[in-house]
């Protein structure tokens, strides 16, 4: 049995099964449960890396669920039946992000989350969340995508409200639940619209026959708006600060990659599902405008915040804007002659920014969590002088802050530069706004650094516990690797992902 | 015209549900709005799968003289609807649990009475 063939299913099944075994092991001993969860996330990460490099070398993996020969489609029918998983370079790219952030978050949670509140269930939900993200990224079936979307949103809402003695946590969870539920129902409705016309649910098979009727346009608009809602772009960004700030810090880091899974779904729908017909560039312009608004409004709201995690949450709205801008430019230029010159570069920038953002945003939330763990406050005005006592946390914060502000040589600079260059060719205004936002980002992180870490020693606190430092160190190490070899990363990982999105025929040819 | 009634009902239900979610201030009413919206989507799925005079698509229990497959309703949308109903129960339970917790913390279900509107 070649294990590589079964990888797409194994990568989803492993965290899903482990999630339901975790409470049983929790009954035996807490240490055994911690060891079990860590083992699962580390194995998941290793498997994901092996599988992803198999995919990046130019393969597309197909897996038909429940078939005796899963790598082949069931051939009796003219259309693909059963649930088909399809993994191309873009899916594998997103899978690496989810698995890495989940590994860091799970290790971080060992000492961060209080034992008294049913931590076995915390880990259960964390693993279900990981399964939901990877499922959304790997599936080749629209309805299956809806199911994983709901699995992801239910588990993440429950985790936002994990500290339910805090009223704000429950409020944030309620808001996120309402937003994600409406988004999921709109997705289901647009699936119904597509199914009523083509009798198909498979994305690849649909993309071959789609003809851009009026109903298809309605479905496209519903899909794009609902995934943009879930990704926290501007008109529907209000759940992001409320949901991110009261959640445990490790969950906030996971939520960042969960919003990026929605972003992946948005790109998959607009590039692959509608790749054949999307010549009118309205959706591209729409994404560019959403991106600009998210960038600008996010960062200006962040400047005035006093709560450290709320401030970072507004920054993640603003960073989502960069990805929407980069990939939106690609969509705007798709099927034109300019696409191959600078459209694809903009997409590479946007996609590179996805992995960068997941890593540095995750790292920053984890450092904020470490500060909260020691000081029991998130208010910036009550902090100060932490650099004296929390040396490693300070170092990790500096790495994250420089990366998010786009200071060379950090990875944020590499992806932002790609976006600036391509955006300038479309319209100079776009890259001017992007640069101003980058400067404002730096300004607000200088503020955080100054008020939290600089100054005289006020608090007698210790460094964060070891497991939290290891969690942060994993993400910091990934940031440094991405910073030292940006060219290599773009060539080997990002460019295949961008090309996988840009050429819908390759994805459609897989089925 | 008569066959469009399910779709018209779908539209009306969806508008009522969205209205409740957007304009109502009581958290329980927001939950009800989401449920109505979900019913609208489920109804549209079932209506898509219906065929005039169709029978249930169970091969082993077909009435005589049924044209296969055109005399049967589509089974896939029904399967989708079942899944969606199950998911809907889970989300409704979670939303109501949140509403209960919020009531315990603040003694009110009005979304305007706290900083919930921020």
XYZ file of C-alpha atoms in Angstrom:
629
model
C 0.000 0.000 0.000
C 1.477 3.302 -1.029
C 0.743 5.651 1.843
C 1.144 8.738 -0.322
C -2.003 7.783 -2.261
C -4.101 7.804 0.890
C -2.611 11.011 2.276
C -5.502 13.385 1.449
C -7.951 11.314 3.489
C -5.460 10.479 6.251
C -4.624 14.122 6.849
C -8.298 14.903 7.538
C -9.073 11.690 9.416
C -6.095 11.788 11.779
C -7.056 14.963 13.703
C -10.759 14.086 13.491
C -10.320 10.652 15.110
C -7.745 11.970 17.572
C -10.247 14.655 18.620
C -12.677 12.057 19.899
C -9.998 9.876 21.507
C -8.601 12.853 23.461
C -11.397 13.031 26.115
C -10.982 9.301 26.771
C -7.232 9.660 27.378
C -7.993 12.722 29.487
C -9.848 10.392 31.889
C -6.620 8.419 32.423
C -4.087 11.189 32.930
C -3.472 14.753 31.916
C 0.141 14.194 30.976
C -0.783 11.323 28.662
C -3.398 13.533 27.010
C -0.918 16.353 26.459
C 1.616 13.933 25.010
C -1.038 12.398 22.769
C -2.218 15.750 21.383
C 1.325 16.952 20.762
C 2.186 13.675 19.041
C -0.869 14.000 16.789
C -0.161 17.579 15.708
C 3.529 16.855 15.119
C 2.735 13.735 13.047
C 0.151 15.778 11.134
C 2.739 18.458 10.380
C 5.362 15.937 9.216
C 2.847 14.097 7.024
C 1.641 17.399 5.628
C 5.157 18.505 4.712
C 5.963 15.221 2.947
C 2.663 15.273 1.111
C 2.966 18.953 0.182
C 6.386 18.489 -1.382
C 5.006 15.558 -3.340
C 2.283 17.932 -4.623
C 4.660 20.844 -5.291
C 6.673 18.688 -7.648
C 3.782 18.938 -10.086
C 1.225 16.326 -9.061
C -2.483 16.635 -8.317
C -3.832 14.143 -5.812
C -7.344 12.746 -6.266
C -9.068 10.684 -3.602
C -12.526 9.205 -4.049
C -14.011 8.563 -0.625
C -15.224 5.015 0.003
C -13.955 3.593 -3.254
C -11.885 0.402 -3.490
C -9.504 2.226 -5.826
C -9.543 5.693 -4.323
C -7.158 7.296 -6.766
C -9.505 6.557 -9.662
C -12.922 8.044 -10.151
C -15.988 5.836 -10.102
C -16.420 5.298 -13.823
C -19.943 3.888 -14.180
C -21.435 7.363 -14.115
C -20.779 10.106 -16.637
C -20.173 12.608 -13.860
C -17.985 12.241 -10.762
C -20.080 10.698 -8.011
C -19.150 10.261 -4.322
C -17.102 12.810 -2.430
C -13.857 13.482 -4.259
C -10.930 15.133 -2.504
C -8.663 17.015 -4.839
C -5.359 18.490 -3.687
C -3.356 20.811 -5.896
C -0.452 23.095 -5.026
C -2.715 25.833 -3.595
C -4.513 23.383 -1.293
C -1.249 21.867 -0.118
C 0.148 25.364 0.500
C -2.836 26.218 2.711
C -2.562 22.836 4.411
C 1.030 23.562 5.489
C -0.112 26.856 7.044
C -2.959 25.248 8.987
C -0.856 22.342 10.246
C 2.060 24.549 11.322
C -0.091 27.066 13.189
C -2.062 24.262 14.836
C 1.151 22.613 15.999
C 2.431 25.831 17.554
C -0.982 26.554 19.115
C -1.357 23.072 20.616
C 2.106 23.146 22.193
C 1.527 26.682 23.457
C -1.796 25.691 25.068
C -0.224 23.132 27.432
C 0.616 25.709 30.059
C -1.468 28.608 28.751
C -4.951 27.167 29.195
C -6.195 26.598 32.734
C -6.598 22.951 33.754
C -9.772 23.607 35.728
C -12.087 24.183 32.799
C -12.268 20.889 30.933
C -9.080 21.111 28.956
C -9.671 17.700 27.386
C -12.617 19.229 25.558
C -10.488 22.225 24.626
C -8.085 19.923 22.797
C -10.984 18.037 21.226
C -12.313 21.263 19.733
C -8.827 22.371 18.682
C -8.289 19.150 16.739
C -11.770 19.359 15.173
C -10.926 22.901 14.108
C -7.733 21.634 12.458
C -9.696 18.873 10.693
C -12.248 21.446 9.518
C -9.572 23.723 8.064
C -7.728 20.954 6.262
C -11.012 19.500 5.027
C -12.050 22.835 3.552
C -8.726 23.162 1.806
C -8.543 19.614 0.448
C -12.077 18.956 -0.690
C -13.021 18.949 -4.344
C -16.731 18.961 -3.651
C -18.843 22.056 -3.025
C -21.234 20.511 -0.526
C -18.387 18.892 1.353
C -16.811 22.339 1.558
C -20.015 23.642 3.165
C -19.934 20.808 5.729
C -16.312 21.498 6.679
C -17.079 25.230 6.819
C -19.752 24.500 9.423
C -17.484 22.110 11.356
C -14.846 24.842 11.424
C -17.234 27.592 12.511
C -18.974 25.553 15.231
C -15.682 24.449 16.792
C -14.121 27.898 16.584
C -17.203 29.580 18.120
C -17.151 27.143 21.019
C -13.450 27.879 21.522
C -13.924 31.676 21.410
C -16.375 31.265 24.282
C -13.989 28.931 26.121
C -13.482 31.388 29.006
C -17.216 31.739 29.448
C -16.893 33.395 32.832
C -16.005 36.473 30.754
C -19.113 38.022 29.223
C -17.141 39.491 26.334
C -16.029 36.032 25.220
C -19.625 34.806 24.915
C -20.652 37.983 23.094
C -17.815 37.617 20.615
C -18.741 33.994 20.039
C -22.403 34.916 19.493
C -21.484 37.519 16.881
C -19.141 35.174 15.058
C -21.762 32.437 15.160
C -24.407 34.688 13.570
C -22.024 35.905 10.860
C -20.654 32.491 10.004
C -24.073 30.867 10.069
C -25.540 33.350 7.619
C -22.459 33.029 5.427
C -22.755 29.237 5.451
C -26.471 29.359 4.585
C -25.765 31.677 1.652
C -23.087 29.232 0.494
C -25.606 26.389 0.699
C -28.153 28.424 -1.255
C -25.671 29.122 -4.022
C -24.774 25.419 -4.095
C -28.500 24.777 -4.620
C -28.528 27.284 -7.505
C -25.560 25.573 -9.164
C -26.915 22.068 -8.584
C -30.292 22.979 -10.049
C -28.662 23.858 -13.358
C -25.842 21.374 -13.799
C -26.702 18.407 -11.514
C -23.136 18.540 -10.254
C -21.421 19.233 -6.955
C -17.830 18.522 -7.951
C -15.860 21.744 -8.384
C -13.666 20.440 -11.210
C -16.597 18.974 -13.157
C -18.657 22.136 -12.616
C -15.848 24.369 -13.834
C -15.840 22.519 -17.175
C -19.539 23.037 -17.914
C -20.301 26.350 -16.233
C -21.886 28.793 -18.675
C -22.320 32.024 -16.663
C -26.093 32.273 -16.774
C -27.901 34.818 -14.628
C -28.304 32.244 -11.845
C -24.560 31.533 -11.967
C -23.874 35.228 -11.479
C -26.199 35.292 -8.447
C -24.409 32.240 -7.053
C -20.992 33.820 -7.649
C -21.992 37.008 -5.850
C -23.404 35.057 -2.912
C -20.303 32.855 -2.659
C -17.871 35.765 -2.863
C -19.739 37.878 -0.288
C -20.216 35.034 2.160
C -16.580 33.919 2.066
C -15.453 37.547 2.345
C -17.713 37.847 5.412
C -16.049 34.792 6.957
C -12.598 36.111 6.069
C -13.315 39.322 8.006
C -12.888 41.858 5.224
C -14.167 45.325 5.854
C -17.923 45.761 5.754
C -18.285 42.633 7.873
C -15.139 42.992 9.950
C -16.824 43.808 13.269
C -16.745 40.229 14.514
C -12.945 40.059 14.176
C -11.931 42.279 17.136
C -14.776 41.013 19.305
C -14.040 37.393 18.542
C -10.246 37.522 18.564
C -9.627 39.518 21.712
C -11.361 37.433 24.425
C -10.428 34.020 22.969
C -7.415 32.157 24.409
C -4.314 33.373 22.527
C -3.547 30.012 20.955
C -7.089 29.923 19.553
C -6.694 33.431 18.190
C -3.649 32.243 16.260
C -5.741 29.333 14.935
C -8.575 31.724 14.029
C -6.182 33.678 11.816
C -5.544 30.596 9.734
C -9.272 29.723 9.864
C -10.116 33.060 8.217
C -7.466 32.256 5.652
C -9.176 28.956 4.924
C -12.252 31.049 4.010
C -10.031 33.235 1.898
C -8.802 30.083 0.161
C -12.419 29.104 -0.532
C -13.047 32.579 -1.971
C -10.067 32.260 -4.311
C -10.925 28.680 -5.238
C -14.466 29.676 -6.200
C -13.557 32.768 -8.175
C -10.482 31.382 -9.938
C -11.264 27.699 -10.420
C -15.027 27.257 -10.312
C -15.660 30.331 -12.453
C -12.237 30.288 -14.117
C -13.611 29.497 -17.558
C -16.134 32.323 -17.712
C -14.856 35.100 -15.468
C -13.778 37.518 -18.182
C -15.702 40.515 -16.905
C -13.423 41.850 -14.198
C -16.085 43.239 -11.837
C -15.257 40.651 -9.188
C -11.575 41.563 -9.432
C -12.376 45.256 -8.973
C -14.697 44.334 -6.094
C -11.902 42.388 -4.377
C -9.435 45.262 -4.920
C -11.878 47.763 -3.371
C -12.593 45.425 -0.450
C -8.852 45.008 -0.011
C -8.155 48.750 0.029
C -10.997 49.419 2.472
C -9.922 46.568 4.760
C -6.320 47.737 4.751
C -7.099 51.338 5.502
C -10.015 51.014 7.929
C -8.332 48.143 9.760
C -5.137 50.018 10.406
C -6.769 53.328 11.348
C -9.048 51.546 13.824
C -6.016 49.737 15.235
C -4.125 52.948 15.968
C -6.532 54.062 18.676
C -6.946 50.754 20.531
C -5.817 50.252 24.115
C -6.466 46.500 24.346
C -3.392 44.733 22.924
C -5.325 41.865 21.350
C -8.029 44.136 19.936
C -5.271 46.201 18.337
C -3.729 43.105 16.771
C -7.169 41.902 15.649
C -7.719 45.142 13.722
C -4.303 44.602 12.174
C -5.386 41.223 10.925
C -8.323 42.923 9.155
C -5.769 45.207 7.576
C -3.470 42.323 6.571
C -6.412 40.476 4.985
C -6.703 43.566 2.817
C -3.221 42.982 1.394
C -4.112 39.440 0.342
C -7.377 40.581 -1.209
C -5.529 43.356 -3.044
C -2.818 41.063 -4.404
C -5.098 38.271 -5.537
C -7.773 40.761 -6.623
C -5.294 42.323 -9.051
C -4.622 38.845 -10.399
C -8.345 38.245 -10.885
C -8.790 41.688 -12.457
C -6.122 40.876 -15.057
C -7.045 37.200 -15.539
C -7.422 36.248 -19.207
C -5.700 39.437 -20.375
C -2.230 39.775 -21.859
C -0.950 41.654 -18.800
C -1.671 38.683 -16.595
C 1.512 36.825 -17.442
C 3.713 39.871 -16.911
C 2.570 41.362 -13.629
C -0.823 39.839 -12.774
C 0.794 36.578 -11.733
C 3.365 38.517 -9.671
C 0.571 40.235 -7.781
C -0.995 36.855 -7.064
C 2.331 35.472 -5.879
C 2.613 38.460 -3.557
C -0.914 37.958 -2.219
C -0.412 34.233 -1.701
C 3.027 34.676 -0.144
C 1.392 37.179 2.191
C -1.059 34.495 3.344
C 1.705 32.298 4.800
C 3.609 35.318 6.142
C 0.535 36.700 7.845
C -0.415 33.372 9.405
C 3.056 33.078 10.908
C 3.729 36.602 12.183
C 0.163 37.338 13.202
C 0.053 34.019 15.028
C 3.357 34.830 16.733
C 2.168 38.292 17.789
C -1.051 36.902 19.267
C 0.960 34.296 21.150
C 3.257 36.974 22.630
C 0.169 38.984 23.624
C -1.093 35.823 25.291
C 2.192 35.421 27.162
C 1.866 38.984 28.489
C -1.741 38.279 29.499
C -0.642 35.059 31.213
C 1.770 36.928 33.468
C 0.038 40.274 34.004
C -3.637 39.189 33.723
C -4.425 42.317 31.736
C -4.715 43.211 28.071
C -4.731 46.951 28.656
C -1.638 48.620 27.169
C -1.772 51.486 29.668
C -1.221 49.098 32.562
C 1.839 47.441 31.026
C 5.454 48.546 30.945
C 9.026 47.479 31.413
C 8.430 43.884 30.414
C 11.681 43.692 28.432
C 13.539 43.479 31.766
C 11.902 40.253 32.805
C 10.428 38.587 29.701
C 13.458 38.583 27.421
C 12.470 35.833 24.992
C 8.924 37.126 24.650
C 10.350 40.556 23.815
C 12.614 39.035 21.194
C 9.718 37.132 19.596
C 7.557 40.255 19.665
C 10.276 42.244 17.891
C 10.563 39.567 15.183
C 6.784 39.532 14.669
C 6.423 43.316 14.721
C 9.241 43.927 12.244
C 7.859 41.251 9.948
C 4.305 42.645 9.970
C 5.540 46.190 9.390
C 7.438 45.019 6.301
C 10.923 45.996 7.421
C 13.594 44.383 5.259
C 14.951 41.700 5.468
C 11.844 40.166 7.079
C 9.339 38.150 5.076
C 6.582 40.775 5.283
C 8.788 43.031 3.190
C 9.227 40.420 0.445
C 5.511 39.791 -0.043
C 4.531 43.451 0.281
C 7.149 44.452 -2.288
C 5.679 42.000 -4.802
C 2.227 43.504 -4.192
C 3.485 47.135 -4.427
C 5.244 46.546 -7.731
C 2.288 44.883 -9.413
C -0.253 47.290 -7.902
C 1.769 50.227 -9.217
C 1.369 48.926 -12.757
C -2.417 48.800 -12.342
C -2.768 52.166 -10.622
C -0.186 54.066 -8.544
C -2.888 54.970 -6.011
C -3.172 51.320 -4.981
C 0.460 51.014 -4.021
C 0.498 54.433 -2.339
C -2.364 53.343 -0.080
C -0.632 50.024 0.579
C 2.583 51.802 1.605
C 0.778 54.288 3.861
C -0.952 51.380 5.566
C 2.407 49.692 6.042
C 3.812 52.820 7.712
C 0.773 53.122 9.976
C 1.223 49.447 10.906
C 4.789 50.155 11.941
C 3.612 53.183 13.931
C 1.082 51.235 15.912
C 3.499 48.394 16.673
C 6.094 50.912 17.822
C 3.401 52.136 20.193
C 2.754 48.634 21.507
C 6.460 47.898 21.860
C 7.057 51.122 23.702
C 4.169 50.865 26.116
C 4.492 47.156 26.870
C 8.198 46.416 26.844
C 10.156 49.641 27.286
C 10.552 51.780 30.360
C 11.440 51.109 33.963
C 10.766 47.748 35.535
C 7.261 47.940 37.024
C 6.253 44.334 37.502
C 8.204 41.535 39.134
C 7.197 38.814 36.671
C 8.900 35.725 35.346
C 9.454 34.657 31.760
C 6.582 32.747 30.146
C 6.534 28.954 30.756
C 8.586 26.673 28.509
C 5.792 25.229 26.399
C 4.605 28.723 25.498
C 8.150 29.705 24.518
C 8.435 26.585 22.331
C 5.132 27.426 20.614
C 6.351 30.949 19.879
C 9.787 29.705 18.833
C 8.278 27.424 16.173
C 6.502 30.331 14.489
C 9.532 32.620 14.898
C 11.743 29.982 13.286
C 9.368 29.709 10.316
C 9.404 33.517 9.959
C 13.200 33.552 9.959
C 13.395 30.747 7.378
C 10.907 32.604 5.172
C 12.916 35.811 5.631
C 16.295 34.328 4.755
C 15.133 32.463 1.648
C 12.272 34.501 0.162
C 13.360 33.779 -3.417
C 13.525 30.048 -2.825
C 10.145 30.015 -1.064
C 8.500 31.986 -3.845
C 9.932 29.708 -6.548
C 9.305 26.374 -4.849
C 6.075 26.902 -2.915
C 4.313 30.145 -3.775
C 4.666 30.132 -7.555
C 3.185 26.597 -7.938
C 0.268 27.690 -5.738
C -0.291 30.856 -7.787
C -0.135 28.910 -11.046
C -2.525 26.300 -9.660
C -5.041 29.063 -8.981
C -4.491 30.840 -12.273
C -4.943 27.772 -14.513
C -8.356 26.324 -13.850
C -7.850 23.772 -16.656
C -5.226 21.954 -14.611
C -7.564 21.563 -11.652
C -10.462 20.600 -13.895
C -8.268 18.116 -15.771
C -7.637 16.239 -12.539
C -11.172 14.814 -12.521
C -47.356 29.490 -11.771
C -48.417 26.864 -9.247
C -45.002 25.213 -9.470
C -43.290 28.471 -8.605
C -44.998 28.709 -5.228
C -42.198 26.854 -3.351
C -39.631 29.280 -4.754
C -41.767 32.315 -3.890
C -42.162 30.906 -0.375
C -38.400 30.460 -0.204
C -37.863 34.113 -1.081
C -40.424 35.306 1.470
C -38.951 33.121 4.217
C -35.417 34.295 3.423
C -36.478 37.953 3.620
C -38.266 37.378 6.940
C -35.226 35.570 8.342
C -32.745 38.228 7.251
C -35.072 40.961 8.555
C -35.161 39.293 11.964
C -31.377 38.892 12.083
C -30.648 42.467 11.023
C -33.349 44.500 12.761
C -34.408 42.555 15.847
C -32.662 43.360 19.101
C -33.560 40.290 21.132
C -30.920 37.568 20.862
C -33.515 34.763 20.853
C -35.283 36.478 17.953
C -31.971 36.618 16.071
C -31.646 32.868 16.625
C -35.201 32.402 15.322
C -34.323 34.512 12.280
C -31.384 32.257 11.489
C -33.627 29.202 11.782
C -36.164 30.731 9.372
C -33.384 31.529 6.904
C -32.192 27.952 7.188
C -35.713 26.646 6.501
C -35.812 28.829 3.400
C -32.590 27.298 2.087
C -33.763 23.769 2.906
C -37.082 24.370 1.171
C -35.330 25.642 -1.929
C -33.164 22.509 -2.035
C -36.215 20.228 -1.776
C -38.124 22.263 -4.362
C -35.224 21.926 -6.817
C -35.247 18.159 -6.489
C -39.005 17.767 -7.014
C -40.440 16.390 -10.238
C -44.084 16.616 -11.156
C -45.759 13.359 -10.146
C -42.435 11.872 -9.050
C -42.184 9.010 -6.556
C -39.608 8.395 -3.852
C -36.344 7.167 -5.422
C -36.221 3.719 -3.760
C -35.497 1.130 -6.451
C -36.605 -1.879 -4.440
C -39.983 -0.406 -3.568
C -41.157 1.228 -6.786
C -44.807 1.292 -7.808
C -45.431 -0.387 -11.217
C -45.056 1.570 -14.468
C -42.596 4.138 -13.181
C -40.194 5.584 -15.704
C -36.628 5.122 -14.408
C -35.106 7.580 -13.667
C -37.393 10.359 -14.893
C -40.404 9.341 -12.817
C -38.514 9.726 -9.572
C -37.619 12.833 -7.574
C -33.930 13.657 -7.243
C -32.418 12.019 -4.153
C -29.267 14.149 -3.875
C -30.934 17.420 -2.756
C -32.817 15.445 -0.116
C -29.543 14.048 1.190
C -28.088 17.557 1.223
C -31.143 18.835 3.108
C -30.852 16.096 5.733
C -27.204 17.020 6.340
C -28.082 20.680 6.486
C -30.871 20.041 9.032
C -28.479 18.111 11.272
C -25.901 20.918 11.083
C -28.692 23.425 11.739
C -29.651 21.687 14.988
C -26.052 21.864 16.196
C -25.645 25.554 15.366
C -29.035 26.445 16.888
C -28.126 24.642 20.100
C -24.824 26.501 20.290
C -26.418 29.895 19.587
C -29.064 29.353 22.258
C -26.379 28.281 24.721
C -24.534 31.535 24.023
C -27.764 33.524 24.466
C -28.331 31.805 27.819
C -24.792 32.590 28.969
C -25.170 36.224 27.904
C -28.427 36.441 29.879
C -26.662 35.035 32.953
C -23.895 37.623 32.692
C -25.937 40.728 31.936
C -29.507 39.901 32.960
C -30.827 40.976 29.576
C -31.201 39.663 26.053
C -31.411 43.071 24.397
C -28.441 43.521 22.088
C -28.570 47.314 22.486
C -28.384 47.334 26.247
C -24.627 46.639 26.457
C -21.507 47.186 24.444
C -22.678 44.383 22.118
C -23.495 47.026 19.516
C -19.937 48.390 19.462
